[in-house]
Each structure stands twice: as structure tokens, then as C-alpha cells.
Amino acid sequence: TDSVLTFSVMRYHHLLLSSTWVVCVVSFVPGFNLPQIKNDGCSSSSVWPLFDASTALYEIQEQMLVDRGKLEEDLMKDNYTPLEAHKPKGVGGSGGFAESTSKKNFKSEAKRHAEVLKRDGVVRIDNVLNDKVATKLRKFVMELRTKATEEVQSGKVPSIDRFADVLLKQNRCDLKIPLGHKIVTESLQSIFLKSAVHDTVEELLGKEATLYELACLISDPGSNRQVVHPDNPYLPQRTDPTLLTCFIALQDIDLSMGPTVWIPGTHTLEVHEQFQDESTSAEGGKSPKDKLLSSKPAKLGLLKKGSCAIFDSRLLHCGSANRHEDISRALFYFSMKNPNVGYPGNVGSIRKEIAGANLSLEELAEELAKKKKKNSRLESIAASQT
């Protein structure tokens, strides 16, 4: 007789909660969406008025995630080392933005980067954006967030048009980035044309990989540690990546700012099965999941400004707590989807007009390389954005 919550699928990692945390029955009905709670404009804020308990349920779930995050931080406390930049020997490359670096050298670098990415699930490439471009892009996204928040709070646009869903929303947001702004174009040109990033992605996903996400993750001081999660499930019928995501630091990231945590080698079916096993014996002790987290070496994304980390979306990872006094951590990012995969298991953080264009890796690079911008496809997409 009570009201029944009907949710739409958000992100796969939202479903990876312990069975002991479940506070309501979830059923899936087309056209209904999870009630969202306003959070200073930095999260989905369109509220479906089901009943007053929705806020309480949200707060209970959030607190459970915070508590679980703290437990996992303790389990993993002795496992951390920094994610170091991969510097292939004998190929003459410098990572990125060096005008003298040839396309041939980028391809040579990319083959080595791809080997590491395939093996570990994550690889770091430095110098993808230079200091000036990274600084300008950070300023742009911070101003864009303010504008987007005002647009949402005034009712001008729905929150989903500006912000994507994110795990643990308090002091954290996932801002969708539009095309057409000069600094966004300049940044994408540097990433795709002046570094080994494009060729590294192509090595594993091919030229027809499609742009699936284009956004910026912003973690403000006071944001809590997320629980460890993959962004996508492991599909038993596929061994190649579903998505490859590239995080680019828009400022130096130190330990106090909540660096991303990756657990190398966890993008396999065997590990995913262990990660989902939360059973314990009658005598207690750690579950297989907790044994996994406490035993596996983890890497911290202590990235320099302009450096990037490319990772397999099936890799276990999380954002850690931002305990800095006054600096937000901003990560500009994009994801490319395997052309042989349909729906990957998570809703992409991307503006709808860009998603609808289905830009391939090859087409995106060609468009960015055009000298004349008038009548380009990117300009057409930009003009269609609301």
C-alpha cells in the first residue's frame, strides 16, 4: 500500500552497493527517473515529487556510501604508490605538445602506452596540455559551472542538460562541457593532435571508436571519498575495453586534493566476480571483496597540471576525499566507446547534441585538424547546443 519508487538506471557503480545496504526495492519502468536532491547546482536537481521520504532515503544511502568509503580507505591504507608517467624508451617522444614530435613518434609511443594500458588498465601520459592552456581551461570550466548552476536554479534548463550524475554528490559535480568555445577547441587539439593520446586510444579501440563522454569532474574541499567501483561491468563475451576514459589534470594534484585511486589489473572477469562477493563465513572475517581491496596494490593519481591518465572503464577505481583547505580538483575528461559495443552499462556524461552526433575518433581528429572552422561539423554541433 505504500508508494513504490521506480528508478531509471543511473551509473553501474550505483548498483554495486552491499546487499546489507539496500533500503528500498527497485523496479524499472520506462519514463520514470530517480528523484534527485538539489546540491548547490552541482548535481542533478530536478526533483520528482514522489513523497517526503525521498530526501531521507537519499541521505541514508549517501551516509552508507561515505561510511563504506572510509572503511575501504582503511583497508587500502598500506597499498598506495603514485601513478608514474610511462616514458617509453627509444621512441624519442616527450609525451605531448612538443612541436618537433612527429606523428611517427606518437604512434611508436602509443604502441608502448597501449601495452601498459591493456596489461594494467591505466597508463599516465605527461604534457598533454601545456601550463597556459590548462590554466585557461580550468578558469573556463569554473566559470561554466557557475553559469550552469544559475541556469539550473532559475529553471532555465533542466539539471541533466548541464550536470551528469555522480557518486557522492556533496561538494562534487560532473559538468558537461560544450563544444565551440575557443579554449575547449584548443585543448582538444592539443590532446588529439599534439600528444600520443589519440593513437593510444586507436591502438585498442580503432578509428571508429565513438565519443561517449565530454565533461569535467570537479571535487571541492570537503568532498568525501567514493566507494571503489568500475564504471562499466565486465562483459564476459568481450575481452577488449568497453570504454577508455582520459582524465586530464587542470592543476597539480597533491595528496590533500583527493586524487583518483586506481587498482591496476582489476579489469578482468575474475576480479569483478571476487569484487561482487561480499559473503563472510560464520566466524566472520573479511569478505572476498575486502580481501581483494586490502591485498591489491593501488595507484594514486598525483598528476601534474596538463598530465593525463587513460584507463579502462572496467578498472576498479574511486575518487578520494578532498581535504585541501581551499583548492578544488578539476579533471577535464572524455571517453571513447568501443564501436562493437551497444549500450555500455552507464549513461555517458555528455551534452545531448554532442552525443547525438556520434563522432568517431577519426572524424574528431580530422575536424580538429581543419584550418578553416567555418561550416565544420564541430561548429554545426556547437551551434545546435542549448
mmCIF file of C-alpha atoms in Angstrom:
data_model
loop_
_atom_site.group_PDB
_atom_site.id
_atom_site.type_symbol
_atom_site.label_atom_id
_atom_site.label_comp_id
_atom_site.label_asym_id
_atom_site.label_seq_id
_atom_site.Cartn_x
_atom_site.Cartn_y
_atom_site.Cartn_z
ATOM 1 C CA THR A 1 0.000 0.000 0.000
ATOM 2 C CA ASP A 2 2.981 2.304 0.374
ATOM 3 C CA SER A 3 4.318 4.353 -2.528
ATOM 4 C CA VAL A 4 6.737 2.438 -4.763
ATOM 5 C CA LEU A 5 9.972 4.018 -6.002
ATOM 6 C CA THR A 6 10.663 3.444 -9.663
ATOM 7 C CA PHE A 7 14.160 4.293 -10.801
ATOM 8 C CA SER A 8 15.863 4.631 -14.151
ATOM 9 C CA VAL A 9 19.335 3.161 -14.466
ATOM 10 C CA MET A 10 21.962 5.717 -13.441
ATOM 11 C CA ARG A 11 25.556 4.512 -13.357
ATOM 12 C CA TYR A 12 26.596 0.906 -12.989
ATOM 13 C CA HIS A 13 28.589 1.557 -9.828
ATOM 14 C CA HIS A 14 25.437 2.759 -8.057
ATOM 15 C CA LEU A 15 24.261 -0.839 -8.202
ATOM 16 C CA LEU A 16 27.405 -2.164 -6.555
ATOM 17 C CA LEU A 17 26.158 -1.496 -3.041
ATOM 18 C CA SER A 18 26.389 -4.187 -0.409
ATOM 19 C CA SER A 19 23.175 -6.180 -0.133
ATOM 20 C CA THR A 20 23.134 -5.203 3.526
ATOM 21 C CA TRP A 21 22.754 -1.558 2.499
ATOM 22 C CA VAL A 22 19.577 -1.937 0.459
ATOM 23 C CA VAL A 23 16.886 0.383 1.784
ATOM 24 C CA CYS A 24 14.191 0.052 -0.895
ATOM 25 C CA VAL A 25 13.005 -2.200 -3.686
ATOM 26 C CA VAL A 26 13.983 -1.007 -7.156
ATOM 27 C CA SER A 27 11.835 -1.693 -10.191
ATOM 28 C CA PHE A 28 12.467 -0.433 -13.690
ATOM 29 C CA VAL A 29 9.712 1.353 -15.548
ATOM 30 C CA PRO A 30 10.393 3.399 -18.700
ATOM 31 C CA GLY A 31 9.856 7.103 -18.277
ATOM 32 C CA PHE A 32 10.411 7.326 -14.538
ATOM 33 C CA ASN A 33 13.559 8.766 -13.008
ATOM 34 C CA LEU A 34 15.291 8.627 -9.691
ATOM 35 C CA PRO A 35 14.355 11.647 -7.539
ATOM 36 C CA GLN A 36 17.357 13.959 -7.379
ATOM 37 C CA ILE A 37 18.274 16.180 -4.469
ATOM 38 C CA LYS A 38 19.465 19.743 -5.042
ATOM 39 C CA ASN A 39 23.085 20.306 -4.147
ATOM 40 C CA ASP A 40 24.191 23.839 -4.993
ATOM 41 C CA GLY A 41 23.619 23.174 -8.674
ATOM 42 C CA CYS A 42 26.471 20.686 -8.888
ATOM 43 C CA SER A 43 24.266 17.651 -9.255
ATOM 44 C CA SER A 44 21.035 16.633 -10.869
ATOM 45 C CA SER A 45 18.421 18.809 -9.202
ATOM 46 C CA SER A 46 15.172 18.067 -10.985
ATOM 47 C CA VAL A 47 13.024 16.552 -8.232
ATOM 48 C CA TRP A 48 10.183 14.182 -8.992
ATOM 49 C CA PRO A 49 7.783 14.714 -6.065
ATOM 50 C CA LEU A 50 7.001 11.154 -5.012
ATOM 51 C CA PHE A 51 6.875 11.510 -1.255
ATOM 52 C CA ASP A 52 8.675 13.293 1.527
ATOM 53 C CA ALA A 53 10.763 10.248 2.428
ATOM 54 C CA SER A 54 12.824 10.577 -0.765
ATOM 55 C CA THR A 55 15.215 13.061 0.846
ATOM 56 C CA ALA A 56 15.671 10.824 3.879
ATOM 57 C CA LEU A 57 16.324 7.778 1.689
ATOM 58 C CA TYR A 58 18.863 9.722 -0.316
ATOM 59 C CA GLU A 59 20.640 10.881 2.839
ATOM 60 C CA ILE A 60 20.705 7.343 4.254
ATOM 61 C CA GLN A 61 22.219 5.979 1.054
ATOM 62 C CA GLU A 62 24.788 8.772 0.911
ATOM 63 C CA GLN A 63 25.847 8.188 4.521
ATOM 64 C CA MET A 64 26.210 4.465 3.891
ATOM 65 C CA LEU A 65 28.428 5.210 0.910
ATOM 66 C CA VAL A 66 30.509 7.637 2.979
ATOM 67 C CA ASP A 67 30.941 5.050 5.757
ATOM 68 C CA ARG A 68 31.846 2.334 3.283
ATOM 69 C CA GLY A 69 34.345 4.671 1.619
ATOM 70 C CA LYS A 70 36.064 5.280 4.946
ATOM 71 C CA LEU A 71 36.238 1.530 5.583
ATOM 72 C CA GLU A 72 37.790 0.933 2.167
ATOM 73 C CA GLU A 73 40.285 3.735 2.737
ATOM 74 C CA ASP A 74 41.416 1.929 5.880
ATOM 75 C CA LEU A 75 41.557 -1.439 4.095
ATOM 76 C CA MET A 76 43.789 0.028 1.389
ATOM 77 C CA LYS A 77 45.936 2.368 3.509
ATOM 78 C CA ASP A 78 49.178 0.401 3.058
ATOM 79 C CA ASN A 79 48.739 -0.237 -0.682
ATOM 80 C CA TYR A 80 49.296 3.174 -2.268
ATOM 81 C CA THR A 81 52.061 4.367 -4.562
ATOM 82 C CA PRO A 82 51.890 7.220 -7.105
ATOM 83 C CA LEU A 83 50.911 6.528 -10.691
ATOM 84 C CA GLU A 84 54.139 7.320 -12.518
ATOM 85 C CA ALA A 85 54.326 8.641 -16.060
ATOM 86 C CA HIS A 86 55.032 5.972 -18.654
ATOM 87 C CA LYS A 87 58.075 7.033 -20.676
ATOM 88 C CA PRO A 88 58.749 4.565 -23.489
ATOM 89 C CA LYS A 89 62.433 4.160 -24.200
ATOM 90 C CA GLY A 90 63.885 4.559 -27.648
ATOM 91 C CA VAL A 91 60.982 6.346 -29.352
ATOM 92 C CA GLY A 92 62.128 9.949 -28.900
ATOM 93 C CA GLY A 93 58.786 11.243 -27.645
ATOM 94 C CA SER A 94 58.122 13.682 -24.819
ATOM 95 C CA GLY A 95 54.514 12.805 -24.043
ATOM 96 C CA GLY A 96 52.835 15.681 -25.798
ATOM 97 C CA PHE A 97 52.663 19.270 -27.117
ATOM 98 C CA ALA A 98 56.211 19.202 -28.494
ATOM 99 C CA GLU A 99 56.021 20.735 -31.964
ATOM 100 C CA SER A 100 59.036 18.717 -33.100
ATOM 101 C CA THR A 101 57.483 15.392 -32.144
ATOM 102 C CA SER A 102 56.476 13.595 -35.331
ATOM 103 C CA LYS A 103 53.296 11.631 -35.894
ATOM 104 C CA LYS A 104 55.502 8.592 -36.359
ATOM 105 C CA ASN A 105 56.938 9.042 -32.861
ATOM 106 C CA PHE A 106 53.437 9.451 -31.410
ATOM 107 C CA LYS A 107 52.453 6.149 -32.985
ATOM 108 C CA SER A 108 55.567 4.460 -31.597
ATOM 109 C CA GLU A 109 54.834 5.878 -28.142
ATOM 110 C CA ALA A 110 51.196 4.879 -28.424
ATOM 111 C CA LYS A 111 52.021 1.231 -29.052
ATOM 112 C CA ARG A 112 54.019 1.139 -25.808
ATOM 113 C CA HIS A 113 51.345 3.072 -23.884
ATOM 114 C CA ALA A 114 48.674 0.699 -25.193
ATOM 115 C CA GLU A 115 50.630 -2.318 -23.968
ATOM 116 C CA VAL A 116 50.670 -0.892 -20.443
ATOM 117 C CA LEU A 117 47.015 0.129 -20.659
ATOM 118 C CA LYS A 118 45.991 -3.330 -21.801
ATOM 119 C CA ARG A 119 48.005 -5.001 -19.029
ATOM 120 C CA ASP A 120 47.363 -2.677 -16.077
ATOM 121 C CA GLY A 121 44.149 -0.962 -17.115
ATOM 122 C CA VAL A 122 45.675 2.510 -16.649
ATOM 123 C CA VAL A 123 48.567 4.496 -18.084
ATOM 124 C CA ARG A 124 49.817 8.014 -17.394
ATOM 125 C CA ILE A 125 50.994 10.342 -20.194
ATOM 126 C CA ASP A 126 52.522 13.696 -19.277
ATOM 127 C CA ASN A 127 52.483 17.041 -21.147
ATOM 128 C CA VAL A 128 49.125 16.581 -22.852
ATOM 129 C CA LEU A 129 48.201 20.217 -22.160
ATOM 130 C CA ASN A 130 50.755 22.940 -21.579
ATOM 131 C CA ASP A 131 50.530 25.129 -18.485
ATOM 132 C CA LYS A 132 48.889 28.081 -20.253
ATOM 133 C CA VAL A 133 46.151 26.021 -21.899
ATOM 134 C CA ALA A 134 45.426 24.042 -18.723
ATOM 135 C CA THR A 135 45.125 27.266 -16.712
ATOM 136 C CA LYS A 136 42.734 28.814 -19.241
ATOM 137 C CA LEU A 137 40.635 25.644 -19.419
ATOM 138 C CA ARG A 138 40.359 25.464 -15.628
ATOM 139 C CA LYS A 139 39.190 29.084 -15.493
ATOM 140 C CA PHE A 140 36.646 28.341 -18.233
ATOM 141 C CA VAL A 141 35.154 25.275 -16.520
ATOM 142 C CA MET A 142 34.885 27.034 -13.154
ATOM 143 C CA GLU A 143 33.023 29.932 -14.765
ATOM 144 C CA LEU A 144 30.898 27.482 -16.758
ATOM 145 C CA ARG A 145 29.931 25.676 -13.553
ATOM 146 C CA THR A 146 28.754 28.950 -12.001
ATOM 147 C CA LYS A 147 26.714 29.786 -15.103
ATOM 148 C CA ALA A 148 25.272 26.269 -15.345
ATOM 149 C CA THR A 149 24.283 26.306 -11.667
ATOM 150 C CA GLU A 150 22.464 29.609 -12.141
ATOM 151 C CA GLU A 151 20.675 28.278 -15.234
ATOM 152 C CA VAL A 152 19.502 25.184 -13.368
ATOM 153 C CA GLN A 153 18.435 27.010 -10.216
ATOM 154 C CA SER A 154 16.483 29.588 -12.215
ATOM 155 C CA GLY A 155 14.633 26.844 -14.074
ATOM 156 C CA LYS A 156 16.038 27.911 -17.452
ATOM 157 C CA VAL A 157 17.330 24.405 -18.195
ATOM 158 C CA PRO A 158 16.910 21.005 -16.523
ATOM 159 C CA SER A 159 19.875 19.887 -14.484
ATOM 160 C CA ILE A 160 20.537 16.897 -16.732
ATOM 161 C CA ASP A 161 21.389 19.301 -19.577
ATOM 162 C CA ARG A 162 24.310 20.710 -17.591
ATOM 163 C CA PHE A 163 25.343 18.129 -14.974
ATOM 164 C CA ALA A 164 25.659 14.347 -15.086
ATOM 165 C CA ASP A 165 25.007 12.018 -12.201
ATOM 166 C CA VAL A 166 27.989 11.350 -9.939
ATOM 167 C CA LEU A 167 28.667 9.058 -6.997
ATOM 168 C CA LEU A 168 28.554 11.095 -3.752
ATOM 169 C CA LYS A 169 27.336 14.481 -4.933
ATOM 170 C CA GLN A 170 28.131 16.631 -1.919
ATOM 171 C CA ASN A 171 30.945 19.025 -2.903
ATOM 172 C CA ARG A 172 31.436 17.110 -6.156
ATOM 173 C CA CYS A 173 29.974 17.556 -9.643
ATOM 174 C CA ASP A 174 30.239 16.202 -13.170
ATOM 175 C CA LEU A 175 29.927 19.190 -15.512
ATOM 176 C CA LYS A 176 29.056 18.519 -19.158
ATOM 177 C CA ILE A 177 31.322 20.503 -21.487
ATOM 178 C CA PRO A 178 30.000 22.178 -24.665
ATOM 179 C CA LEU A 179 31.822 22.383 -27.974
ATOM 180 C CA GLY A 180 32.522 25.672 -29.739
ATOM 181 C CA HIS A 181 34.437 27.629 -27.129
ATOM 182 C CA LYS A 182 37.941 28.582 -28.204
ATOM 183 C CA ILE A 183 39.725 27.123 -25.173
ATOM 184 C CA VAL A 184 37.815 23.825 -25.444
ATOM 185 C CA THR A 185 38.814 23.523 -29.108
ATOM 186 C CA GLU A 186 42.420 24.450 -28.339
ATOM 187 C CA SER A 187 42.542 21.880 -25.546
ATOM 188 C CA LEU A 188 41.088 19.109 -27.704
ATOM 189 C CA GLN A 189 43.536 19.965 -30.488
ATOM 190 C CA SER A 190 46.444 19.636 -28.082
ATOM 191 C CA ILE A 191 45.159 16.319 -26.730
ATOM 192 C CA PHE A 192 44.230 14.716 -30.056
ATOM 193 C CA LEU A 193 46.790 16.238 -32.417
ATOM 194 C CA LYS A 194 49.856 17.064 -30.303
ATOM 195 C CA SER A 195 50.157 14.093 -27.968
ATOM 196 C CA ALA A 196 50.115 10.293 -28.119
ATOM 197 C CA VAL A 197 46.618 10.101 -26.584
ATOM 198 C CA HIS A 198 44.727 9.756 -29.884
ATOM 199 C CA ASP A 199 46.976 6.979 -31.164
ATOM 200 C CA THR A 200 46.922 5.159 -27.828
ATOM 201 C CA VAL A 201 43.125 5.009 -27.900
ATOM 202 C CA GLU A 202 43.184 3.953 -31.545
ATOM 203 C CA GLU A 203 45.561 1.086 -30.763
ATOM 204 C CA LEU A 204 42.923 -0.530 -28.532
ATOM 205 C CA LEU A 205 39.575 0.662 -29.914
ATOM 206 C CA GLY A 206 40.265 1.518 -33.564
ATOM 207 C CA LYS A 207 39.399 4.584 -35.641
ATOM 208 C CA GLU A 208 35.633 4.057 -35.354
ATOM 209 C CA ALA A 209 35.531 4.413 -31.546
ATOM 210 C CA THR A 210 32.876 7.000 -30.717
ATOM 211 C CA LEU A 211 32.984 9.996 -28.382
ATOM 212 C CA TYR A 212 30.834 8.908 -25.436
ATOM 213 C CA GLU A 213 31.686 11.460 -22.730
ATOM 214 C CA LEU A 214 32.983 15.036 -22.613
ATOM 215 C CA ALA A 215 32.886 16.623 -19.174
ATOM 216 C CA CYS A 216 34.828 17.888 -16.179
ATOM 217 C CA LEU A 217 34.817 16.295 -12.743
ATOM 218 C CA ILE A 218 35.154 18.902 -10.009
ATOM 219 C CA SER A 219 35.843 17.833 -6.431
ATOM 220 C CA ASP A 220 35.628 20.664 -3.900
ATOM 221 C CA PRO A 221 37.196 20.760 -0.426
ATOM 222 C CA GLY A 222 35.040 18.653 1.866
ATOM 223 C CA SER A 223 34.078 16.067 -0.741
ATOM 224 C CA ASN A 224 34.096 12.556 0.691
ATOM 225 C CA ARG A 225 35.914 9.522 -0.603
ATOM 226 C CA GLN A 226 33.871 7.453 -3.032
ATOM 227 C CA VAL A 227 33.497 3.693 -2.754
ATOM 228 C CA VAL A 228 35.653 1.657 -5.109
ATOM 229 C CA HIS A 229 33.772 0.872 -8.317
ATOM 230 C CA PRO A 230 34.133 0.167 -12.042
ATOM 231 C CA ASP A 231 32.318 2.495 -14.445
ATOM 232 C CA ASN A 232 31.211 -0.476 -16.542
ATOM 233 C CA PRO A 233 30.529 -4.154 -15.892
ATOM 234 C CA TYR A 234 32.811 -6.761 -17.371
ATOM 235 C CA LEU A 235 31.083 -8.244 -20.409
ATOM 236 C CA PRO A 236 32.051 -11.958 -20.487
ATOM 237 C CA GLN A 237 31.730 -12.073 -24.273
ATOM 238 C CA ARG A 238 34.327 -9.281 -24.704
ATOM 239 C CA THR A 239 37.935 -9.056 -23.585
ATOM 240 C CA ASP A 240 38.650 -5.670 -25.192
ATOM 241 C CA PRO A 241 37.715 -2.434 -23.390
ATOM 242 C CA THR A 242 34.154 -1.121 -23.401
ATOM 243 C CA LEU A 243 35.264 2.476 -22.854
ATOM 244 C CA LEU A 244 38.595 4.201 -22.494
ATOM 245 C CA THR A 245 38.450 7.314 -20.321
ATOM 246 C CA CYS A 246 41.100 10.041 -20.301
ATOM 247 C CA PHE A 247 41.423 12.261 -17.190
ATOM 248 C CA ILE A 248 43.480 15.441 -17.684
ATOM 249 C CA ALA A 249 44.547 17.393 -14.587
ATOM 250 C CA LEU A 250 43.851 21.133 -14.784
ATOM 251 C CA GLN A 251 46.118 21.820 -11.793
ATOM 252 C CA ASP A 252 48.803 19.920 -9.930
ATOM 253 C CA ILE A 253 47.101 17.293 -7.764
ATOM 254 C CA ASP A 254 48.604 16.532 -4.374
ATOM 255 C CA LEU A 255 47.526 14.026 -1.743
ATOM 256 C CA SER A 256 45.284 16.509 0.085
ATOM 257 C CA MET A 257 43.157 17.210 -3.005
ATOM 258 C CA GLY A 258 41.531 13.803 -3.330
ATOM 259 C CA PRO A 259 43.456 12.139 -6.151
ATOM 260 C CA THR A 260 41.825 9.342 -8.119
ATOM 261 C CA VAL A 261 42.736 5.862 -6.897
ATOM 262 C CA TRP A 262 43.153 3.066 -9.456
ATOM 263 C CA ILE A 263 43.754 -0.625 -8.711
ATOM 264 C CA PRO A 264 45.825 -1.954 -11.630
ATOM 265 C CA GLY A 265 44.920 -5.294 -13.154
ATOM 266 C CA THR A 266 41.339 -5.333 -11.853
ATOM 267 C CA HIS A 267 39.659 -5.003 -15.269
ATOM 268 C CA THR A 268 39.141 -8.778 -15.581
ATOM 269 C CA LEU A 269 36.142 -11.082 -15.173
ATOM 270 C CA GLU A 270 37.820 -12.993 -12.332
ATOM 271 C CA VAL A 271 38.425 -9.836 -10.309
ATOM 272 C CA HIS A 272 34.925 -8.484 -10.960
ATOM 273 C CA GLU A 273 33.430 -11.722 -9.656
ATOM 274 C CA GLN A 274 35.536 -11.508 -6.499
ATOM 275 C CA PHE A 275 34.695 -7.816 -6.100
ATOM 276 C CA GLN A 276 30.980 -8.618 -6.074
ATOM 277 C CA ASP A 277 31.362 -11.379 -3.479
ATOM 278 C CA GLU A 278 30.622 -9.802 -0.096
ATOM 279 C CA SER A 279 29.898 -13.052 1.734
ATOM 280 C CA THR A 280 31.569 -13.833 5.041
ATOM 281 C CA SER A 281 31.882 -17.068 6.985
ATOM 282 C CA ALA A 282 30.032 -17.816 10.206
ATOM 283 C CA GLU A 283 33.222 -16.934 12.047
ATOM 284 C CA GLY A 284 33.274 -13.509 10.419
ATOM 285 C CA GLY A 285 36.429 -12.071 8.895
ATOM 286 C CA LYS A 286 36.913 -10.309 5.599
ATOM 287 C CA SER A 287 34.737 -10.963 2.581
ATOM 288 C CA PRO A 288 36.414 -11.874 -0.732
ATOM 289 C CA LYS A 289 35.748 -8.285 -1.817
ATOM 290 C CA ASP A 290 37.514 -6.819 1.216
ATOM 291 C CA LYS A 291 40.395 -9.269 0.878
ATOM 292 C CA LEU A 292 40.807 -8.054 -2.687
ATOM 293 C CA LEU A 293 40.859 -4.388 -1.662
ATOM 294 C CA SER A 294 43.277 -4.956 1.206
ATOM 295 C CA SER A 295 45.748 -7.006 -0.858
ATOM 296 C CA LYS A 296 45.942 -5.312 -4.252
ATOM 297 C CA PRO A 297 48.489 -2.526 -4.901
ATOM 298 C CA ALA A 298 46.778 0.776 -5.725
ATOM 299 C CA LYS A 299 47.943 3.814 -7.675
ATOM 300 C CA LEU A 300 47.299 7.445 -6.756
ATOM 301 C CA GLY A 301 46.608 9.987 -9.481
ATOM 302 C CA LEU A 302 49.070 12.608 -8.256
ATOM 303 C CA LEU A 303 49.074 14.173 -11.690
ATOM 304 C CA LYS A 304 50.911 17.308 -12.735
ATOM 305 C CA LYS A 305 48.948 20.060 -14.463
ATOM 306 C CA GLY A 306 48.362 19.030 -18.063
ATOM 307 C CA SER A 307 49.130 15.357 -17.461
ATOM 308 C CA CYS A 308 46.597 12.643 -18.177
ATOM 309 C CA ALA A 309 45.668 9.150 -17.126
ATOM 310 C CA ILE A 310 43.897 6.891 -19.617
ATOM 311 C CA PHE A 311 42.067 3.981 -18.047
ATOM 312 C CA ASP A 312 39.848 1.049 -18.957
ATOM 313 C CA SER A 313 36.366 1.800 -17.621
ATOM 314 C CA ARG A 314 36.151 -1.696 -16.133
ATOM 315 C CA LEU A 315 39.096 -0.966 -13.847
ATOM 316 C CA LEU A 316 38.297 -0.624 -10.138
ATOM 317 C CA HIS A 317 38.861 2.962 -9.008
ATOM 318 C CA CYS A 318 37.439 5.799 -6.915
ATOM 319 C CA GLY A 319 37.825 9.474 -6.170
ATOM 320 C CA SER A 320 39.366 10.049 -2.751
ATOM 321 C CA ALA A 321 38.423 12.760 -0.253
ATOM 322 C CA ASN A 322 39.426 16.357 -0.972
ATOM 323 C CA ARG A 323 40.835 17.540 2.344
ATOM 324 C CA HIS A 324 42.541 20.651 0.995
ATOM 325 C CA GLU A 325 41.614 23.920 2.664
ATOM 326 C CA ASP A 326 40.610 25.851 -0.440
ATOM 327 C CA ILE A 327 41.570 24.209 -3.764
ATOM 328 C CA SER A 328 39.104 22.252 -5.895
ATOM 329 C CA ARG A 329 40.403 19.406 -8.027
ATOM 330 C CA ALA A 330 39.287 19.682 -11.659
ATOM 331 C CA LEU A 331 39.706 16.832 -14.139
ATOM 332 C CA PHE A 332 38.746 17.537 -17.747
ATOM 333 C CA TYR A 333 37.880 14.227 -19.378
ATOM 334 C CA PHE A 334 36.482 12.394 -22.334
ATOM 335 C CA SER A 335 35.606 8.750 -23.009
ATOM 336 C CA MET A 336 35.702 6.840 -26.285
ATOM 337 C CA LYS A 337 33.387 3.848 -26.733
ATOM 338 C CA ASN A 338 34.233 0.570 -28.416
ATOM 339 C CA PRO A 339 32.397 0.631 -31.784
ATOM 340 C CA ASN A 340 31.417 -3.023 -31.327
ATOM 341 C CA VAL A 341 29.553 -2.336 -28.078
ATOM 342 C CA GLY A 342 25.998 -1.001 -27.930
ATOM 343 C CA TYR A 343 24.885 0.358 -24.564
ATOM 344 C CA PRO A 344 27.961 0.046 -22.326
ATOM 345 C CA GLY A 345 26.182 -0.075 -18.952
ATOM 346 C CA ASN A 346 26.434 3.576 -17.932
ATOM 347 C CA VAL A 347 24.863 6.805 -19.135
ATOM 348 C CA GLY A 348 27.532 8.998 -20.732
ATOM 349 C CA SER A 349 28.419 12.374 -19.222
ATOM 350 C CA ILE A 350 27.976 14.415 -22.381
ATOM 351 C CA ARG A 351 25.714 17.077 -23.807
ATOM 352 C CA LYS A 352 22.885 15.544 -25.823
ATOM 353 C CA GLU A 353 23.747 17.408 -29.018
ATOM 354 C CA ILE A 354 27.304 16.051 -28.970
ATOM 355 C CA ALA A 355 26.132 12.535 -28.105
ATOM 356 C CA GLY A 356 23.674 12.607 -30.994
ATOM 357 C CA ALA A 357 26.443 13.430 -33.464
ATOM 358 C CA ASN A 358 28.171 10.049 -32.892
ATOM 359 C CA LEU A 359 31.618 11.475 -33.597
ATOM 360 C CA SER A 360 34.216 8.819 -34.326
ATOM 361 C CA LEU A 361 37.805 9.071 -33.148
ATOM 362 C CA GLU A 362 38.937 9.521 -36.758
ATOM 363 C CA GLU A 363 36.332 12.174 -37.564
ATOM 364 C CA LEU A 364 37.005 14.097 -34.360
ATOM 365 C CA ALA A 365 40.716 14.281 -35.126
ATOM 366 C CA GLU A 366 40.062 15.314 -38.731
ATOM 367 C CA GLU A 367 37.655 18.058 -37.653
ATOM 368 C CA LEU A 368 40.106 19.387 -35.069
ATOM 369 C CA ALA A 369 42.858 19.471 -37.698
ATOM 370 C CA LYS A 370 40.893 21.641 -40.132
ATOM 371 C CA LYS A 371 42.416 25.071 -40.706
ATOM 372 C CA LYS A 372 39.109 26.687 -41.621
ATOM 373 C CA LYS A 373 36.480 26.326 -38.932
ATOM 374 C CA LYS A 374 33.520 27.695 -40.871
ATOM 375 C CA ASN A 375 30.979 25.066 -41.898
ATOM 376 C CA SER A 376 32.854 22.351 -39.993
ATOM 377 C CA ARG A 377 30.843 19.608 -38.318
ATOM 378 C CA LEU A 378 32.063 20.670 -34.867
ATOM 379 C CA GLU A 379 30.797 24.185 -35.500
ATOM 380 C CA SER A 380 27.415 22.797 -36.569
ATOM 381 C CA ILE A 381 27.182 20.737 -33.387
ATOM 382 C CA ALA A 382 28.202 23.745 -31.304
ATOM 383 C CA ALA A 383 25.531 25.899 -32.932
ATOM 384 C CA SER A 384 22.844 23.329 -32.072
ATOM 385 C CA GLN A 385 23.645 23.305 -28.350
ATOM 386 C CA THR A 386 21.088 24.762 -25.939
#
